[in-house]
Every structure is written in C-alpha cells, then in structure tokens.
Short mmCIF file of C-alpha atoms in Angstrom, two decimals:
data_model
loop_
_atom_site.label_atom_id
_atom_site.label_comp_id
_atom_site.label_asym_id
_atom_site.label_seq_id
_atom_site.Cartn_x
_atom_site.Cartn_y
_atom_site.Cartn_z
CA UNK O 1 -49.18 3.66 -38.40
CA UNK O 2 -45.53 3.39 -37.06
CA UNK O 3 -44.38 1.59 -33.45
CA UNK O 4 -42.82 3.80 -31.17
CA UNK O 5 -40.85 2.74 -27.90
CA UNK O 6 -40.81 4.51 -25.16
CA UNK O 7 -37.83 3.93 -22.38
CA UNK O 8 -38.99 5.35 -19.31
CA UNK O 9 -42.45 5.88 -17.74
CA UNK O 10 -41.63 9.11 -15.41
CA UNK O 11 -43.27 12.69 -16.62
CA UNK O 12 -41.13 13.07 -19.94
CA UNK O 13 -42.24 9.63 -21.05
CA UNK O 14 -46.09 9.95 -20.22
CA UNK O 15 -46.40 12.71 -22.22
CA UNK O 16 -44.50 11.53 -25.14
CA UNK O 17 -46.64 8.44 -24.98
CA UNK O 18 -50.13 9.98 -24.80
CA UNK O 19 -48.96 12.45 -27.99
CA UNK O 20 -47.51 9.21 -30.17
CA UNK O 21 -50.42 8.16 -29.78
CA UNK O 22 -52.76 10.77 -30.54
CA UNK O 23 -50.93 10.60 -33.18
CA UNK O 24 -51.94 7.41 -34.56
CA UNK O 25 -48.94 5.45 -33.45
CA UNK O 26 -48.67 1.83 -31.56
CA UNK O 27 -46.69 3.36 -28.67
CA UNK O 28 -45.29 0.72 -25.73
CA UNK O 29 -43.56 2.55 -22.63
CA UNK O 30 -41.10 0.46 -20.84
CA UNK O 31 -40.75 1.59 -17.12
CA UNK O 32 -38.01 -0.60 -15.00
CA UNK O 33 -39.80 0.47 -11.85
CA UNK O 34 -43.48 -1.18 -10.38
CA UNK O 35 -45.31 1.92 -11.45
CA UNK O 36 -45.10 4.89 -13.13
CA UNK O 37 -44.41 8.42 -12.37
CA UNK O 38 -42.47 7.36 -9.57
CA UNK O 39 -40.34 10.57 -9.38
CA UNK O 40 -43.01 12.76 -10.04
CA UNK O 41 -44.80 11.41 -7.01
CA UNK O 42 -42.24 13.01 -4.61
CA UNK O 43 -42.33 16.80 -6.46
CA UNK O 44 -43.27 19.64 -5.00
CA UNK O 45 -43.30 17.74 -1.52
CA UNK O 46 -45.98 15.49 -2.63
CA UNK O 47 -47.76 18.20 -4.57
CA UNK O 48 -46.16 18.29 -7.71
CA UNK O 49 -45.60 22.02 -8.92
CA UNK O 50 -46.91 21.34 -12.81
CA UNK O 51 -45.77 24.85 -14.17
CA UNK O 52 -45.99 28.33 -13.96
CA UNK O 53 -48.69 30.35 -15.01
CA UNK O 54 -46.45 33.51 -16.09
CA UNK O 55 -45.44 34.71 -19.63
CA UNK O 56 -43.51 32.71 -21.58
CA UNK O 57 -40.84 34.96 -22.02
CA UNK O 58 -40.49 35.20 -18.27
CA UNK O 59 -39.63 30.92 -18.26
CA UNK O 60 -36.82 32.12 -20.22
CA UNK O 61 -35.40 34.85 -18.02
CA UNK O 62 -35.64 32.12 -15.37
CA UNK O 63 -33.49 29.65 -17.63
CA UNK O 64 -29.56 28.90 -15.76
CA UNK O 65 -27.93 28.60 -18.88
CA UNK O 66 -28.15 28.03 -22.56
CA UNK O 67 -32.06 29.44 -22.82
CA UNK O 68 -32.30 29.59 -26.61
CA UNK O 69 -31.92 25.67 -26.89
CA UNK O 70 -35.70 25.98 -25.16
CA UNK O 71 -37.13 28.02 -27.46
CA UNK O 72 -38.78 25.39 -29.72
CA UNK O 73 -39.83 23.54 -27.06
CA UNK O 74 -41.26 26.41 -24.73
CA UNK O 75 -43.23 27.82 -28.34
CA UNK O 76 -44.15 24.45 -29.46
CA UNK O 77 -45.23 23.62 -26.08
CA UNK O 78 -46.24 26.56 -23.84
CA UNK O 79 -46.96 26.55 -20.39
CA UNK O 80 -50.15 27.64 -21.12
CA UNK O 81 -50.74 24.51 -23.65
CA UNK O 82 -49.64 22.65 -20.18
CA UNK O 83 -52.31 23.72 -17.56
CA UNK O 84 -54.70 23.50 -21.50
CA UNK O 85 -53.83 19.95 -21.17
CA UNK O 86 -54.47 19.40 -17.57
CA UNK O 87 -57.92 21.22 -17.44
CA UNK O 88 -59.35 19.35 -20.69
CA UNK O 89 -58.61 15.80 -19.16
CA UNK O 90 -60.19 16.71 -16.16
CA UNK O 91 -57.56 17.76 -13.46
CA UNK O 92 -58.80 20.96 -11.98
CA UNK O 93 -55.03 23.04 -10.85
CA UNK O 94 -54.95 26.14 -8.85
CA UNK O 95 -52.59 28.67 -9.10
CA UNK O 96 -50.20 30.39 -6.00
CA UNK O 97 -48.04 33.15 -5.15
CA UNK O 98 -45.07 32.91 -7.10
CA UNK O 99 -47.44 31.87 -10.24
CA UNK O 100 -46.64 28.39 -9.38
CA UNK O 101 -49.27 25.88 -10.62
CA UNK O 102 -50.53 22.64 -8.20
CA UNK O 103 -53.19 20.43 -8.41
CA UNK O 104 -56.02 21.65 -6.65
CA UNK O 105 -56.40 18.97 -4.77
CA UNK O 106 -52.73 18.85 -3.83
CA UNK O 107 -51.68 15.40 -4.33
CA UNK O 108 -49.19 14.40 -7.34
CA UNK O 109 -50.82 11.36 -7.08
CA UNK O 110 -53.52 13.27 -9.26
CA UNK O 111 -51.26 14.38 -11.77
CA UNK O 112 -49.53 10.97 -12.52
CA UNK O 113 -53.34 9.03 -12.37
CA UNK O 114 -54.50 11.98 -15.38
CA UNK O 115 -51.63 11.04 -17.23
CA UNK O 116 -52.21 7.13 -16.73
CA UNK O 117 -55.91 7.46 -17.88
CA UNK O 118 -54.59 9.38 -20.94
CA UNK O 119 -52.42 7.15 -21.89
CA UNK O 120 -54.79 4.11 -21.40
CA UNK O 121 -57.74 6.39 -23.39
CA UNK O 122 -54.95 6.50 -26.72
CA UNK O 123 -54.09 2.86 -25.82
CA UNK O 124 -50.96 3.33 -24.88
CA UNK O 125 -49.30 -0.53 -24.34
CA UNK O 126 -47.64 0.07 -20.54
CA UNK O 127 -44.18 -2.39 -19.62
CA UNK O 128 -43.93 -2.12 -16.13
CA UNK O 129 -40.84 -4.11 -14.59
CA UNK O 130 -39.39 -3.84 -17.98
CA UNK O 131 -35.43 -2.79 -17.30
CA UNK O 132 -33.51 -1.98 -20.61
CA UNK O 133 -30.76 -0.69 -18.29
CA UNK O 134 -27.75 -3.76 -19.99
CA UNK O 135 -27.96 -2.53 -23.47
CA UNK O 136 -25.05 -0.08 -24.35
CA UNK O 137 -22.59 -2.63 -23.11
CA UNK O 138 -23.61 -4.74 -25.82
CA UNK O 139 -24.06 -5.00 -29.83
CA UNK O 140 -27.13 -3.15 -30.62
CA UNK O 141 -28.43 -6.24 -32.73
CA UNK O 142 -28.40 -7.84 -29.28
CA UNK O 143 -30.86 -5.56 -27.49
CA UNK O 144 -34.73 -5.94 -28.64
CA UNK O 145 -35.68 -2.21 -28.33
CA UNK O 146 -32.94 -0.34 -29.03
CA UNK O 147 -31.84 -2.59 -31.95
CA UNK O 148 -35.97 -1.87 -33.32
CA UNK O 149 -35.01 1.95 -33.68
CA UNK O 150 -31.96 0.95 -36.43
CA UNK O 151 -34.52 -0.72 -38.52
CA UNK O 152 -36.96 2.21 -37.84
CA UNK O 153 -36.59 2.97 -41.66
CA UNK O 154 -37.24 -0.29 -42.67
CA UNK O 155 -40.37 -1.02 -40.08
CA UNK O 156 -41.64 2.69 -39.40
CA UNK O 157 -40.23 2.66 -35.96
CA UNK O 158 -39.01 4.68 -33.76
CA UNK O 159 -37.61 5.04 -30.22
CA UNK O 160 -37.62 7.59 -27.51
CA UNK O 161 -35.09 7.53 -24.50
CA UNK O 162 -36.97 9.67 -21.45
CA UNK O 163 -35.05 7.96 -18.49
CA UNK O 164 -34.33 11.01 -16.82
CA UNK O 165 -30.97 12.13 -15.76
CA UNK O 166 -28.93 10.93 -12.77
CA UNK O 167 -31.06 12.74 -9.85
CA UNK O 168 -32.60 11.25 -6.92
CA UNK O 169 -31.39 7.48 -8.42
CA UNK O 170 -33.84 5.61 -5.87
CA UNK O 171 -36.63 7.12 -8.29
CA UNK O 172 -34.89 4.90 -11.30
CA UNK O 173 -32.97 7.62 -12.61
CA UNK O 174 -29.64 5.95 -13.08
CA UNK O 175 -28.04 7.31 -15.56
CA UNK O 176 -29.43 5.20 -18.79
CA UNK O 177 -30.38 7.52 -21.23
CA UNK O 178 -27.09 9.02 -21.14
CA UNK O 179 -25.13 5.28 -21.65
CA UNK O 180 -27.70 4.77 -24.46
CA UNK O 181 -27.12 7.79 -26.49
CA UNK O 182 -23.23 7.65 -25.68
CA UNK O 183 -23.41 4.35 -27.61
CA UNK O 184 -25.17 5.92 -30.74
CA UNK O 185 -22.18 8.29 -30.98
CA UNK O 186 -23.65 11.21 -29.10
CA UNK O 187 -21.29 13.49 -26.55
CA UNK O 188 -22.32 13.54 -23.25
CA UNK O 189 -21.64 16.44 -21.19
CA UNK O 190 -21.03 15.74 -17.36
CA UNK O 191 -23.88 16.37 -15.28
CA UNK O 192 -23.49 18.83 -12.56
CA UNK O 193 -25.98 18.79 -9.50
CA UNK O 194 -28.44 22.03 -10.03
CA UNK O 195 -32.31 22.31 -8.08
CA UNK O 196 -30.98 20.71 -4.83
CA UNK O 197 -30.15 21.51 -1.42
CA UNK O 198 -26.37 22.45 0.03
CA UNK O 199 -24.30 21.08 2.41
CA UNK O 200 -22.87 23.47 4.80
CA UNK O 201 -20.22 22.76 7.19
CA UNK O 202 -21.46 24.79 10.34
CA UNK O 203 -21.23 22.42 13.59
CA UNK O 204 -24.55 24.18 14.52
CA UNK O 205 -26.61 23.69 11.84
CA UNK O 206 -28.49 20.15 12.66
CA UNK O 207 -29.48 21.84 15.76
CA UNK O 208 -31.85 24.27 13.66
CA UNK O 209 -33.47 21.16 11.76
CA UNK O 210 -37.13 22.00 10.82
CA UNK O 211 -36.94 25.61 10.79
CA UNK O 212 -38.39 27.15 8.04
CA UNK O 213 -37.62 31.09 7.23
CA UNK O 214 -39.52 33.26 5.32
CA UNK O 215 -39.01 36.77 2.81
CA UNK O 216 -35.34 36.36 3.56
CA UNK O 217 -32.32 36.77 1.35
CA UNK O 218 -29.64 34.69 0.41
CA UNK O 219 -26.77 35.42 -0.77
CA UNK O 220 -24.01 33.40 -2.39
CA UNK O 221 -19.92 34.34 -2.63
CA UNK O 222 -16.74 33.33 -4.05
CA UNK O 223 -14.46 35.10 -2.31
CA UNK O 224 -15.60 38.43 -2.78
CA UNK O 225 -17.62 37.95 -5.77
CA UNK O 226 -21.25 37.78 -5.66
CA UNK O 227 -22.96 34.47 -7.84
CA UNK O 228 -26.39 34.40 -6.44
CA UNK O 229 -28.89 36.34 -4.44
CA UNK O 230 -32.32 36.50 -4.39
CA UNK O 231 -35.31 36.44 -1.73
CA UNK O 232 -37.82 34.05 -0.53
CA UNK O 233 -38.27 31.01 1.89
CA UNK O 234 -35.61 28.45 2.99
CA UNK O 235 -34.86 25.56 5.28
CA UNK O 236 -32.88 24.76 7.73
CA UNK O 237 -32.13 20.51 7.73
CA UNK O 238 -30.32 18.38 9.70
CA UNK O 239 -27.10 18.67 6.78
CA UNK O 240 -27.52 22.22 5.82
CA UNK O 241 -29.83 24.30 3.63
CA UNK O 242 -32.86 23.49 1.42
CA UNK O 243 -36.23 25.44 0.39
CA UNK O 244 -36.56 27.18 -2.72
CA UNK O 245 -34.68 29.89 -2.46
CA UNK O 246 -31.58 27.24 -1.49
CA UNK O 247 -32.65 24.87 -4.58
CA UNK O 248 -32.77 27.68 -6.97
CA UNK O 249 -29.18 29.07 -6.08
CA UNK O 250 -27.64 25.88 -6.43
CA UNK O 251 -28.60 26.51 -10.15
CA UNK O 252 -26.11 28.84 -10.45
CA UNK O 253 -23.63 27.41 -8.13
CA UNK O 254 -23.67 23.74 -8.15
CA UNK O 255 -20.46 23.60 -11.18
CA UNK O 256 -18.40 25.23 -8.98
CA UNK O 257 -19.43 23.41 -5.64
CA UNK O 258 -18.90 19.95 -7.68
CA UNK O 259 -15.18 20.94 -8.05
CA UNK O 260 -14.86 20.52 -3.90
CA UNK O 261 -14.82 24.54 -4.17
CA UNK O 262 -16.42 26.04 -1.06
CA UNK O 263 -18.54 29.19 -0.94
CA UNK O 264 -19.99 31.71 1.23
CA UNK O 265 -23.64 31.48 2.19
CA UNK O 266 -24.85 34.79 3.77
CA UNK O 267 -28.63 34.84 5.39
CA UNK O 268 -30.45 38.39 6.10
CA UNK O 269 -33.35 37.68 7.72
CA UNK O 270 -35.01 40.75 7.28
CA UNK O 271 -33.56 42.32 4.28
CA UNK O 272 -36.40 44.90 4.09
CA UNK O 273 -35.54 46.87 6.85
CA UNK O 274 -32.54 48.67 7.89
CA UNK O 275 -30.13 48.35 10.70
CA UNK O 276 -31.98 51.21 12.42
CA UNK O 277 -35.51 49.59 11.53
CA UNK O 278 -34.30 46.48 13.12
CA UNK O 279 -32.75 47.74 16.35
CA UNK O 280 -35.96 50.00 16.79
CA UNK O 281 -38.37 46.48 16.56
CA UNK O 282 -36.07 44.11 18.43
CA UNK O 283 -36.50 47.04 21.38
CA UNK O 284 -40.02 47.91 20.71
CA UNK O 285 -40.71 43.59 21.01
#
C-alpha cells in the first residue's frame, strides 16, 4: 500500500481521492478551505451541471483548443463512466435539453455530499483548514507534503496537486498548483479567462439587469472578422453579458479580450425569422 497526498478538496481532488483509494492506497486530502467542494457548490447556479450525456466524440468537437491532449482522459474516463459513477453511489441525475446532466434533485449540495460519503466509505483521511499555499517559496525539504513526494521512491508515495486554476479565487482557487509545479521545473503557460461573462461598455446596459433572452444569436467580431456565433440563452447583468451562450463565446474570445482588445458583440433576437417575418409579427401583435 503506498500514501498518496492530495492538495485540494474541490471536484478534481474528490475524485482522485475516492479512486487512490479504491485502489488500496492511504490517501489524505488537504483542503485550505472549512469544507469541501466549495467551488462546486456554486456550479450550474447551485445545480451543478455534472456532464453531458452525448457521444464522446461530440465532447471533443466542443473542446476550445488543443482536444487531442483529452483523449486519454475522455476514453479512460467517459462521460458515461461519470453519470455510471453517480447512479451506483446512489445520486439519482436527470438529464435536459442540451444533454446537460443535473442532479435530480437540483442541489450541488448533493453532488459534493455523494462524493464526501465516497470518500469516507474508502477511508479517505480529510485535512480541512490545511493551507499548503507557502511552499514553492521555500526549499522543498522544508515543506512536509510536497517534500513526501521526492522521497515517493523511497516510501511509496506520491502526491497529487488538484488546486484548481486561478478562477473565482474566493472559492480557494489562488493560483497554487501552478506555483507548485513551476517550482518542480514545469512551464506554466499564462492563464487566459475562458467560461465567463463579458464586460461591455454600453452606458445602457445596467438598466436591462435581470433580463434573460432566449433562442437568440450571438455573434462575436474583430473588426470585420467573425470569431464566434452560435444560438441559445443569455443575460443581461448589471456589467454586461452572461448566460451560456455569453460564457461559451468567451471560450473563443477571452485571449484576445485579455490583451485590452475590444470586440463587437452583435444580438439577433430572433434569428429564425426574416426581416419580412418580423415586420409582419411586430404588426400582427
């Protein structure tokens, strides 16, 4: 049997617990925060949106950028093997237009309390409170967990960084994992925002807080160029534009709106009719 040590007790970590374990491991997650799954808690507005139920090679066609580095983890893992997962230790899921997969009950309180009883079932050995955030500023020898994984050959240990990236850092994600694997000689590239809302600079726009539009399209330009457009639902907030449609642009433009560069956001609100079509119901209402 080997130790493993798990940073971070968010989705990533969970999982990677409850498997090291299966496994036949020790496994100890550290989590810096009071409780775990903290971020997870907030997804899909409180629901948590656990996968999609479509065909795996459809996940890929959805992939930004760099899709083959997936493939081993999509295959080893499929989204099937997910909602598998769910269903056996007892969470009952649902699935929704869009093939997007919730709890049935709705709350990602559900989700997170499935993967707590998991991990507790494997005996999983939970840190809460436990911040390993000072380490890469130091000599490895000088920081209990990370300094364990350089004698992992010696001890049968090993460690697993699943801190999460730099998103929503109220949540705990503050950058860590990318300071600890700097120090072990890895390149980091810069993050870039992606999956969020935009900022737009219309005077107007807090005015139209709250309203939510539906089977519209949205369309995003630089210059004349076209980067994004697709259809679906969006949101109007108090700073600009959210919903998915909005988060799942920003995919594709976030690089270039992190560079101060500012684009064109174009809104048809009924993109399945034509000008005609339009003018005829606006009269006939």
């Amino acid at each position: 049997m080997s130790k493993v040590l798990i940073v971070g007790g968010g989705a990533a970590g969970m999982f990677a617990s409850i498997f090291a374990a299966k496994n036949g491991n020790e496994v100890h997650v550290f989590e810096k925060n009071e409780k775990l799954g903290k971020k997870l808690f907030i997804t899909g507005k409180g629901r948590c949106n656990v996968t999609n139920a479509c065909d795996v090679d459809e996940l890929f066609q959805n992939m930004v950028s760099n899709e083959k580095f997936m493939y081993s983890s999509f295959y080893g893992f499929t989204n099937q093997d997910v909602m598998d997962f769910f269903e056996n230790a007892g969470l009952r899921l649902k699935t929704e237009r869009g093939n997007r997969v919730f709890p049935q009950s709705d709350h990602s309180s559900d989700v997170i309390r499935t993967l707590e009883v998991e991990m507790k079932r494997n005996g999983v050995h939970i840190h809460l409170y436990s911040n390993v955030e000072k380490s890469c500023r130091q000599r490895m020898e000088d920081f209990p967990i990370l300094s364990w994984q350089m004698e992992a050959k010696k001890k049968g240990m090993a460690c697993i960084i699943a801190t999460g990236g730099v998103s929503y850092q109220t949540t705990g994600s503050t950058g860590d994992g990318y300071r600890f694997a700097e120090a072990m000689g890895h390149k980091i590239t810069e993050p870039a925002p992606s999956l969020v809302p935009m900022n737009v600079r219309e005077e107007y726009i807090p005015a139209l807080m709250g309203l939510s539009l539906r089977n519209v399209q949205a369309t995003v330009y630089d210059g004349k160029k076209e980067l994004y457009s697709d259809f679906g639902e969006m949101l109007f907030t108090h700073f600009g534009v959210s919903g998915p449609l909005i988060i799942s642009a920003s995919a594709y433009v976030g690089k270039i709106l992190q560079k101060k560069h500012e684009l064109k956001l174009v809104i048809d609100l009924k993109p399945a009719l034509s000008e005609e079509q339009l003018d005829a119901r606006v009269l006939r209402e």
